[in-house]
mmCIF file of C-alpha atoms and ligand atoms in Angstrom:
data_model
loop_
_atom_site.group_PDB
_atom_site.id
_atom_site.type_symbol
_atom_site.label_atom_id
_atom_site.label_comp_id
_atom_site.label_asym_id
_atom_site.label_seq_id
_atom_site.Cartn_x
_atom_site.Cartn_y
_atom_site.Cartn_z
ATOM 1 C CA UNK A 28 -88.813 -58.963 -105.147
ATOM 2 C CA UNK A 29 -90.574 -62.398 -104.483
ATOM 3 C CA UNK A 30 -92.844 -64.185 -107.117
ATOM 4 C CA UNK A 31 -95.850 -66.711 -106.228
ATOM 5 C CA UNK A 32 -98.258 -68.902 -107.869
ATOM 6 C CA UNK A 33 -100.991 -70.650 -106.212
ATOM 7 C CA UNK A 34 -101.282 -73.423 -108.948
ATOM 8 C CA UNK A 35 -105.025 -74.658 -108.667
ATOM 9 C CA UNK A 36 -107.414 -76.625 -110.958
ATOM 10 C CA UNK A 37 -109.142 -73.923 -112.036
ATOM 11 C CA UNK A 38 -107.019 -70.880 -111.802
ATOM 12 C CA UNK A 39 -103.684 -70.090 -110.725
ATOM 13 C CA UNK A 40 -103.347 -66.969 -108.083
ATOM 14 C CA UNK A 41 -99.957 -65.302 -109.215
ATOM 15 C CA UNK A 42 -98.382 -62.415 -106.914
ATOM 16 C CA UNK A 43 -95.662 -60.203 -106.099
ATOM 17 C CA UNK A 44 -93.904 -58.487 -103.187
ATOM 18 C CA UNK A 45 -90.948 -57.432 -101.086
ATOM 19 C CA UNK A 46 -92.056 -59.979 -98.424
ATOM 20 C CA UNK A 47 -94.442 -62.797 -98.097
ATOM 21 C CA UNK A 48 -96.588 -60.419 -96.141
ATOM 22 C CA UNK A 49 -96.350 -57.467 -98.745
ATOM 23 C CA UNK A 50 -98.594 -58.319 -101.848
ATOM 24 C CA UNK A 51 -97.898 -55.748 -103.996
ATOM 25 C CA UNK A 52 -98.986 -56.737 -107.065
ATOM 26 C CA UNK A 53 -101.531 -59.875 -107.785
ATOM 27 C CA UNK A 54 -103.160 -61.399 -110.748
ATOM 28 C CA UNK A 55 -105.258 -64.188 -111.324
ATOM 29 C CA UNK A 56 -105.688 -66.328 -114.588
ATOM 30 C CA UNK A 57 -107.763 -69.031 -115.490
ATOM 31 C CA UNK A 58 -106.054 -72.499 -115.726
ATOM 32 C CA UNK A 59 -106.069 -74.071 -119.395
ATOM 33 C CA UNK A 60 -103.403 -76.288 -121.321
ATOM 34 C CA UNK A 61 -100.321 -76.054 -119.298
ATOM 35 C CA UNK A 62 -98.438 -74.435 -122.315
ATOM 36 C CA UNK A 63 -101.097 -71.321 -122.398
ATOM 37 C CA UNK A 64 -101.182 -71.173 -118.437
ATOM 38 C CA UNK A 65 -97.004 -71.407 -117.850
ATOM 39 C CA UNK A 66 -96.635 -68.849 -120.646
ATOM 40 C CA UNK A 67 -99.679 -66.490 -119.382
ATOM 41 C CA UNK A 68 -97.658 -66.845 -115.946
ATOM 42 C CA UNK A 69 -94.507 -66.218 -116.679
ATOM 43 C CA UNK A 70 -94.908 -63.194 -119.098
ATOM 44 C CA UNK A 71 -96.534 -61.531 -116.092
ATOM 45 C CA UNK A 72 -93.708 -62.314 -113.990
ATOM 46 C CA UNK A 73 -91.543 -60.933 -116.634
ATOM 47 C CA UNK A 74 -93.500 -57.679 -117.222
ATOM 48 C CA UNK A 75 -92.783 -57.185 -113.557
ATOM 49 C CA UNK A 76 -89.035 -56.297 -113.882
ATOM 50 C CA UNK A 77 -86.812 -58.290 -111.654
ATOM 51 C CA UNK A 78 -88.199 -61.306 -109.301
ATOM 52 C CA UNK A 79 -85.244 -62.753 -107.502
ATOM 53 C CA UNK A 80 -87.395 -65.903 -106.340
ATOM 54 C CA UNK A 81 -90.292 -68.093 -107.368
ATOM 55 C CA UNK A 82 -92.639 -69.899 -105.152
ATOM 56 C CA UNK A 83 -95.287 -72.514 -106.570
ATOM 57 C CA UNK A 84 -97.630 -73.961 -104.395
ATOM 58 C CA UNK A 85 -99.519 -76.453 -106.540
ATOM 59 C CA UNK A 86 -101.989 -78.686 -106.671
ATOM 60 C CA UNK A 87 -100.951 -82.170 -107.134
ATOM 61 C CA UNK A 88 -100.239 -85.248 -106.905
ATOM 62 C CA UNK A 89 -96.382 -83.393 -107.415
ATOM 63 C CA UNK A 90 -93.022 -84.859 -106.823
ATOM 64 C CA UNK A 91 -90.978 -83.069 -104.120
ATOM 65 C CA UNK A 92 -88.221 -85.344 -103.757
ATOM 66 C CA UNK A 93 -85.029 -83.626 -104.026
ATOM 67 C CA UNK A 94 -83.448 -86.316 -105.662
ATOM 68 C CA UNK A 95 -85.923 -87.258 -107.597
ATOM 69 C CA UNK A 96 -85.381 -86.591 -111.680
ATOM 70 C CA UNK A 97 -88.757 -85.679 -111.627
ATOM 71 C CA UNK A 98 -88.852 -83.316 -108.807
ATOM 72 C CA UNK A 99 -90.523 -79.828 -109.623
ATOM 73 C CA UNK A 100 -93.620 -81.835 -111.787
ATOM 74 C CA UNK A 101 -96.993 -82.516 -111.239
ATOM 75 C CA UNK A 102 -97.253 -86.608 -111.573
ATOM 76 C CA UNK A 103 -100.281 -88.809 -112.063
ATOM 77 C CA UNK A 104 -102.917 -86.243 -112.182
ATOM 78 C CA UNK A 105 -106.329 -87.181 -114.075
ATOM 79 C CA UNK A 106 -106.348 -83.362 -115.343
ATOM 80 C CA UNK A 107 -106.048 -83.599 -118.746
ATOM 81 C CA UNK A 108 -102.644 -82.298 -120.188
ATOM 82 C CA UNK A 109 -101.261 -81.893 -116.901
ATOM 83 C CA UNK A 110 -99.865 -85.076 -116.100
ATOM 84 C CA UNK A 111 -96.205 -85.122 -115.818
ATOM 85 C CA UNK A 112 -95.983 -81.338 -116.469
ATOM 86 C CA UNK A 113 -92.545 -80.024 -115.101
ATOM 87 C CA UNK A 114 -93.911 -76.919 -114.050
ATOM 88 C CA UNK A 115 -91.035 -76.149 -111.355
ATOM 89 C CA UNK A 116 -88.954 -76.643 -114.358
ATOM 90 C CA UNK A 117 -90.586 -74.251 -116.838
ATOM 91 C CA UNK A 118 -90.288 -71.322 -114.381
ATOM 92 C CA UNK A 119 -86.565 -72.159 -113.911
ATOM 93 C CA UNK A 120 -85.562 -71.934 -117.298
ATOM 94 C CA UNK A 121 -88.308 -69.297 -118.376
ATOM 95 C CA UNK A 122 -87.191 -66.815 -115.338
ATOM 96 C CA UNK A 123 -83.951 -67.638 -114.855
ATOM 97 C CA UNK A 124 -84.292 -67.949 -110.588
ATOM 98 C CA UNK A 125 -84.443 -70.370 -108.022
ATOM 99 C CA UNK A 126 -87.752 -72.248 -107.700
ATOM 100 C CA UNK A 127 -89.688 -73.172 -104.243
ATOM 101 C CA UNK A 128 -91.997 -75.795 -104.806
ATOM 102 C CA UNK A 129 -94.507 -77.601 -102.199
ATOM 103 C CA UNK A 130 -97.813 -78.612 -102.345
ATOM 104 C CA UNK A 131 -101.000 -75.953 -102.667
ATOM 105 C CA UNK A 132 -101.898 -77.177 -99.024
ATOM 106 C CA UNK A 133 -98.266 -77.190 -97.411
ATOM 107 C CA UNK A 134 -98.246 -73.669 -98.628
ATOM 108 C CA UNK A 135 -101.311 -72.541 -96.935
ATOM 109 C CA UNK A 136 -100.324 -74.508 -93.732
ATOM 110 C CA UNK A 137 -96.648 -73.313 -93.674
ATOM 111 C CA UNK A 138 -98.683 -69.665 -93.939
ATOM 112 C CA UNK A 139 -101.085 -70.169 -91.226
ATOM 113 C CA UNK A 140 -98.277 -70.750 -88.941
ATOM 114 C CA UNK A 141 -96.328 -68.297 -89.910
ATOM 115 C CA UNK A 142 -99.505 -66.189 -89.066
ATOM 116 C CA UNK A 143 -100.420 -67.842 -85.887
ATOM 117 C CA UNK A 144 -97.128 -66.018 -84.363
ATOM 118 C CA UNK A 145 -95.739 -69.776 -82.932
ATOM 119 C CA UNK A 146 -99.226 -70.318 -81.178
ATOM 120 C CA UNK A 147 -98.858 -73.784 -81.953
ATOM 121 C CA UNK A 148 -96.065 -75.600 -82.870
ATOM 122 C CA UNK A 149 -97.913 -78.103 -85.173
ATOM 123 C CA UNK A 150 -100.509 -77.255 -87.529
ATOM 124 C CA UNK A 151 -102.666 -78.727 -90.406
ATOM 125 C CA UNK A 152 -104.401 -76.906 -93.369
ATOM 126 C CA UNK A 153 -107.173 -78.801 -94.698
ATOM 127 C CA UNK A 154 -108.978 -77.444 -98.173
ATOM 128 C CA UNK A 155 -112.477 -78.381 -98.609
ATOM 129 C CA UNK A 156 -113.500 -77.709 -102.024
ATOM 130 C CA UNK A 157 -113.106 -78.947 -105.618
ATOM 131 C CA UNK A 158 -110.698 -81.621 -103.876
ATOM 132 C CA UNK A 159 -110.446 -82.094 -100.482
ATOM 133 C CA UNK A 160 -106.398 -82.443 -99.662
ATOM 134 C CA UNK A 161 -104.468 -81.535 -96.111
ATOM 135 C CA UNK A 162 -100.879 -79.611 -95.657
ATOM 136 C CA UNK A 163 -99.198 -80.923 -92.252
ATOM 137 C CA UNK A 164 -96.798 -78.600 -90.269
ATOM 138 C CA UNK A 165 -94.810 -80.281 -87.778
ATOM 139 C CA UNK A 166 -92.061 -78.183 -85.739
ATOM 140 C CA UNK A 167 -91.977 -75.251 -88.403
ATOM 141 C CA UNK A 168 -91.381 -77.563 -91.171
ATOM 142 C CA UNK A 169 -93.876 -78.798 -93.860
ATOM 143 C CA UNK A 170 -94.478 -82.586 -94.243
ATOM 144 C CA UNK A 171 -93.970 -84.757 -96.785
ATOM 145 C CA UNK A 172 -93.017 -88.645 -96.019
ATOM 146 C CA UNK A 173 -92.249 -90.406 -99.122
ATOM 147 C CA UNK A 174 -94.367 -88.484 -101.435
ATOM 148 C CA UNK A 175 -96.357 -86.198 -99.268
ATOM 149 C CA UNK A 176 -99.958 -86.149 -97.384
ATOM 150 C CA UNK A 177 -103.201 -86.865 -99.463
ATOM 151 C CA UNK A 178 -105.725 -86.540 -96.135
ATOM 152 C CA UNK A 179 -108.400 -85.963 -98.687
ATOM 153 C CA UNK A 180 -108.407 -89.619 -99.377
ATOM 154 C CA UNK A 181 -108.730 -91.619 -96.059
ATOM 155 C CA UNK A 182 -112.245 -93.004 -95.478
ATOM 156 C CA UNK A 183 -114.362 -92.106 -92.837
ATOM 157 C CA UNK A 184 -117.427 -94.286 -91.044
ATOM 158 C CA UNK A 185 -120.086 -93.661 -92.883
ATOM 159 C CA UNK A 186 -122.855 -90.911 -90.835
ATOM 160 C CA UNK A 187 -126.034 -93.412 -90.110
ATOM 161 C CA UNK A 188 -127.982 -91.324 -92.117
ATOM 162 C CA UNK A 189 -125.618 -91.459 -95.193
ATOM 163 C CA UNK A 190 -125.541 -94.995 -96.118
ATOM 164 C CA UNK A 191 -126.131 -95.042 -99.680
ATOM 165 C CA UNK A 192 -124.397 -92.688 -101.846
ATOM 166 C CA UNK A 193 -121.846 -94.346 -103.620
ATOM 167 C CA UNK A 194 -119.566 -91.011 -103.414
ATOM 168 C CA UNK A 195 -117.673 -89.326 -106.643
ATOM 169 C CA UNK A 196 -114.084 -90.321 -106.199
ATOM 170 C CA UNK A 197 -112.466 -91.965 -108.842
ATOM 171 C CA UNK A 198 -110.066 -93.846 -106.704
ATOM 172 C CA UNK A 199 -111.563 -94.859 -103.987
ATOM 173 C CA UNK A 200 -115.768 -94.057 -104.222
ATOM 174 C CA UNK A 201 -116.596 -93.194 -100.517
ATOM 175 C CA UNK A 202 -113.352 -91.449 -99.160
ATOM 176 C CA UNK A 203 -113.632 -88.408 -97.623
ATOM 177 C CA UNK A 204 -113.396 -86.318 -100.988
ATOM 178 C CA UNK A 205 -115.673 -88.671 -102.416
ATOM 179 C CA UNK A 206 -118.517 -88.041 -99.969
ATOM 180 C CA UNK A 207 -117.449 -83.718 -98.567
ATOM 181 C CA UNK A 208 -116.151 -82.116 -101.393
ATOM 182 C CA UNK A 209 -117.741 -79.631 -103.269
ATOM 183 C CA UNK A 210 -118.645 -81.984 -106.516
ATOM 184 C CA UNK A 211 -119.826 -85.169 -104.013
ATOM 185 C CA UNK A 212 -121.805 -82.686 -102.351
ATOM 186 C CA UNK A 213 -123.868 -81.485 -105.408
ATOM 187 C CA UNK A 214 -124.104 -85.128 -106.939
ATOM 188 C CA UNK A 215 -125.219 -86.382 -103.951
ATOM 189 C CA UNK A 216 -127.995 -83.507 -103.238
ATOM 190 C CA UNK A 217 -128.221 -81.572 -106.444
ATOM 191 C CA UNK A 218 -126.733 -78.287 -104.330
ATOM 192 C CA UNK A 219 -123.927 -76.939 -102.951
ATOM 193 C CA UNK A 220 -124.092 -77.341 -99.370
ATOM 194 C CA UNK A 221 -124.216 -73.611 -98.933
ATOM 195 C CA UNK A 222 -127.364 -73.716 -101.167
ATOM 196 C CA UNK A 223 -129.007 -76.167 -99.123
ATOM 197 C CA UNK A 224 -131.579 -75.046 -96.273
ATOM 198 C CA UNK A 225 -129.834 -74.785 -93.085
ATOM 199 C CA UNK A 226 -132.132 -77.433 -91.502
ATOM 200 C CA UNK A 227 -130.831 -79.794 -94.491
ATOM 201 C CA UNK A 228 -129.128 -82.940 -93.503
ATOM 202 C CA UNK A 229 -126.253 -82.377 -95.407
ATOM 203 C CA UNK A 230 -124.686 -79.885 -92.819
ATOM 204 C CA UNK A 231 -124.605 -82.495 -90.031
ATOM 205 C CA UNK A 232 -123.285 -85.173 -92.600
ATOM 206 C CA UNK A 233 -120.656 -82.980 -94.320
ATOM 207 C CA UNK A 234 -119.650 -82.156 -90.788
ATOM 208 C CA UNK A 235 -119.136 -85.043 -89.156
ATOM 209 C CA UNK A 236 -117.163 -86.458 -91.945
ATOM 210 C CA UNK A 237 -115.035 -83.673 -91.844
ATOM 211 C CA UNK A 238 -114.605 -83.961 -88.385
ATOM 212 C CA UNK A 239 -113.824 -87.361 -88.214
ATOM 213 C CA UNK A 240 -110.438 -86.397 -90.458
ATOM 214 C CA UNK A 241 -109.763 -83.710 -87.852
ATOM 215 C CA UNK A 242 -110.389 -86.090 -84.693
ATOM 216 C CA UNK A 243 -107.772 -88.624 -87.035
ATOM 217 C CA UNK A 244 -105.590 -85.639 -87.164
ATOM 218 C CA UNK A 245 -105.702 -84.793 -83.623
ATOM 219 C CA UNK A 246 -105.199 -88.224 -82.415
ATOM 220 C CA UNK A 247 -102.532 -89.565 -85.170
ATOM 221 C CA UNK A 248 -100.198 -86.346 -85.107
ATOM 222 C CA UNK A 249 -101.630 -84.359 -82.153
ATOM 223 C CA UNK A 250 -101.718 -80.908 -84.233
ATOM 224 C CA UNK A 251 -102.587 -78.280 -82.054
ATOM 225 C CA UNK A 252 -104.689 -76.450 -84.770
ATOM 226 C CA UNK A 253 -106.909 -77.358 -88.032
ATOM 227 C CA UNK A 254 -107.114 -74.513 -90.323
ATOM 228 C CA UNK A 255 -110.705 -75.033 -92.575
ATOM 229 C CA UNK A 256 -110.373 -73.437 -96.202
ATOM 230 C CA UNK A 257 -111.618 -73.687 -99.461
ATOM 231 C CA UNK A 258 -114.846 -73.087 -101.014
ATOM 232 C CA UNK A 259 -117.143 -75.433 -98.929
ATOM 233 C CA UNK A 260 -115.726 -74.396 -95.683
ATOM 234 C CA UNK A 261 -117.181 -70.954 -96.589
ATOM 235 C CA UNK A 262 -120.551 -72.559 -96.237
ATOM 236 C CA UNK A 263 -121.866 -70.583 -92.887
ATOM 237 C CA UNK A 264 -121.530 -72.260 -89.522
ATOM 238 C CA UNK A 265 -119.685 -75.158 -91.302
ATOM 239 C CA UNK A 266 -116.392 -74.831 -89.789
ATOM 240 C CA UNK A 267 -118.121 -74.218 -86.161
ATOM 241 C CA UNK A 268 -120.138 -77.571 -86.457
ATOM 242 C CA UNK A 269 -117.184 -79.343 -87.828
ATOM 243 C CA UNK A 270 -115.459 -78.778 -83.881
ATOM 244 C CA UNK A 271 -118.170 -78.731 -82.198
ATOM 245 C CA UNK A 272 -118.237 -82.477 -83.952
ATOM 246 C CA UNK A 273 -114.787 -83.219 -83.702
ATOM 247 C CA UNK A 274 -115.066 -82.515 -79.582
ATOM 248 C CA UNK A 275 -118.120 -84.909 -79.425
ATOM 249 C CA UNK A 276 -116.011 -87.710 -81.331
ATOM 250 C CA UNK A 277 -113.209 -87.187 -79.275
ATOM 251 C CA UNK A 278 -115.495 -87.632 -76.179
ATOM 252 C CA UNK A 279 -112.947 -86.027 -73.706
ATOM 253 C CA UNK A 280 -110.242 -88.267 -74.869
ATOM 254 C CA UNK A 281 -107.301 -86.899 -75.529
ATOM 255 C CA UNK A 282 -104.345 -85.287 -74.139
ATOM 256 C CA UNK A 283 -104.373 -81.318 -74.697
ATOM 257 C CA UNK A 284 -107.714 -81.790 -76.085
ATOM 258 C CA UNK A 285 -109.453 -78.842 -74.501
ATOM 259 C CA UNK A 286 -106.621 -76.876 -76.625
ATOM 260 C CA UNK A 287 -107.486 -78.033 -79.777
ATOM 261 C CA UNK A 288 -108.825 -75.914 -82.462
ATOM 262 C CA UNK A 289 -110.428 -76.119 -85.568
ATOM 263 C CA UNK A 290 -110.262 -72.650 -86.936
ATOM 264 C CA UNK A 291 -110.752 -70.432 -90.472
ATOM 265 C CA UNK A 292 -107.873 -69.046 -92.428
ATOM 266 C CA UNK A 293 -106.397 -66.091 -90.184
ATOM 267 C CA UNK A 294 -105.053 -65.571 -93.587
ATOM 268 C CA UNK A 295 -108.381 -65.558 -95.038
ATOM 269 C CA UNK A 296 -107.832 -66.255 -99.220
ATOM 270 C CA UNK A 297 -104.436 -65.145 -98.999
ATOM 271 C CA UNK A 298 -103.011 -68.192 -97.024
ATOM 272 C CA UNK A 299 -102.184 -70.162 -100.200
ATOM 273 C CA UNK A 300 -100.312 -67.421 -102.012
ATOM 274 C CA UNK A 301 -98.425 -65.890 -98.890
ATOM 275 C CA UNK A 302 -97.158 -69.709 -98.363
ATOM 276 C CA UNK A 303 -96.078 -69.704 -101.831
ATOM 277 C CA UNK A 304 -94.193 -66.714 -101.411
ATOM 278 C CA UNK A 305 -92.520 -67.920 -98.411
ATOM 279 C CA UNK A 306 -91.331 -71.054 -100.644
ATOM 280 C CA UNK A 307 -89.689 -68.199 -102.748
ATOM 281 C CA UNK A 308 -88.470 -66.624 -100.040
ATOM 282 C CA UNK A 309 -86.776 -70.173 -98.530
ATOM 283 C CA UNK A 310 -85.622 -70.777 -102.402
HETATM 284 ZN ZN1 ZN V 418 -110.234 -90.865 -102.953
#
């Protein structure tokens, strides 16, 4: 039996199953103080029976270095309490199994490829929500270069009717989760984008700058597919103006660009957990 927890900002998505693809038992929990969450977690786990594996997808920034001392923890996050939290750590020693542990979005994007049945060889998962942040497949295998991808936080040209918001993120102001994610949306217009009328600027803003990360993706790492998730890309006809976008920016450009796609979870709200249970599986 395989364990998983989707580790988000606001709840953590905790499951169980003879396969990634067989949930057969799921809870859900709101995330507090990481010593009430872990322990809420775990005793579920524990009232299971047996798990012989734990996956953790989690939100981040984490440290996946192998060699790191610090590997298994979330690092520098402004969440309070959360901050250097060994989380991959706490499951080891509370469970007593082998831990997978990737990011939230390399989860989801490991699943979506799993699910696209080797359709592409090269995939990205972006989430557009609370955050915005990107999981890169490349080959079968998850990215994650010295640290590991934080797409949410390149900046895009600002949309000529956009000019003035300063945008929400900490960081950086005007990145892309700064101007598209959930929160930048609602400071910026007072709604979430799915709220807004459907003639409201705000779709073709959102869009473009969404698209603009896609066209960056296509061009930088020529991924043959963009998965859209999280709770903005739920907004209707988001996702379909986002490539309809990303093919104007690309203007016929490049190579294998009529095979590009910019597509919803095949997974649907399941890709993040079934990824984490592959990490248990791989673990
Ligand atoms: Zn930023």
């Amino acid at each position: 039996m395989l364990g998983g927890i989707e580790a988000g900002g606001t709840k953590f998505v905790l499951a169980a199953g003879p396969s990634p693809r067989e949930i057969t038992a799921r809870h859900t929990i709101p995330t507090r103080d990481p010593e009430t969450t872990l322990a809420e977690a775990a005793a579920w786990f524990a009232g299971l029976g047996q798990i012989t594996a734990l996956g953790i997808g989690s939100f981040g920034p984490v440290d996946l270095d192998p060699a790191s001392v610090t590997w298994g923890r979330i690092t520098n996050t402004p969440k309070p309490g959360w901050a250097d939290c060994d989380i991959a750590g706490f499951f080891m020693d509370r469970l007593g199994v082998p831990v997978g542990f990737d990011t939230d979005v390399n989860a989801a994007a490991l699943a979506e490829f799993a699910a696209s049945g080797g359709a592409v060889g090269s995939l990205a998962y972006l989430t557009i929500g609370t955050g915005i942040g990107g999981g890169l497949v490349l080959d079968g295998q998850p990215v994650h270069g010295i640290a590991h991808p934080e797409m949410g936080h390149i900046y895009p040209r600002r949309h000529a009717d956009d000019r003035d918001f300063p945008g929400t993120c900490p960081h950086h102001g005007d990145c892309l989760e700064g101007l598209a994610s959930g929160p930048a949306i609602i400071a910026h217009w007072g709604a979430s984008l799915s709220h807004l009328p459907a003639d409201h600027p705000a779709h073709a803003v959102i869009a473009d700058y969404i698209a603009q990360a896609c066209h960056m993706l296509f061009a930088s790492v020529a991924v043959g597919e963009i998965v859209i998730g999280g709770g903005v890309a739920n907004t209707p006809g988001l996702v379909e103006r986002v490539a309809s976008r990303a093919r104007e920016l690309d203007a016929g450009y490049l190579p294998g660009g009529t095979r590009h796609k910019i597509i919803r979870p095949r997974l649907g709200d399941n890709a993040g957990i079934t990824g984490a249970l592959m990490l248990a599986e791989k673990a």
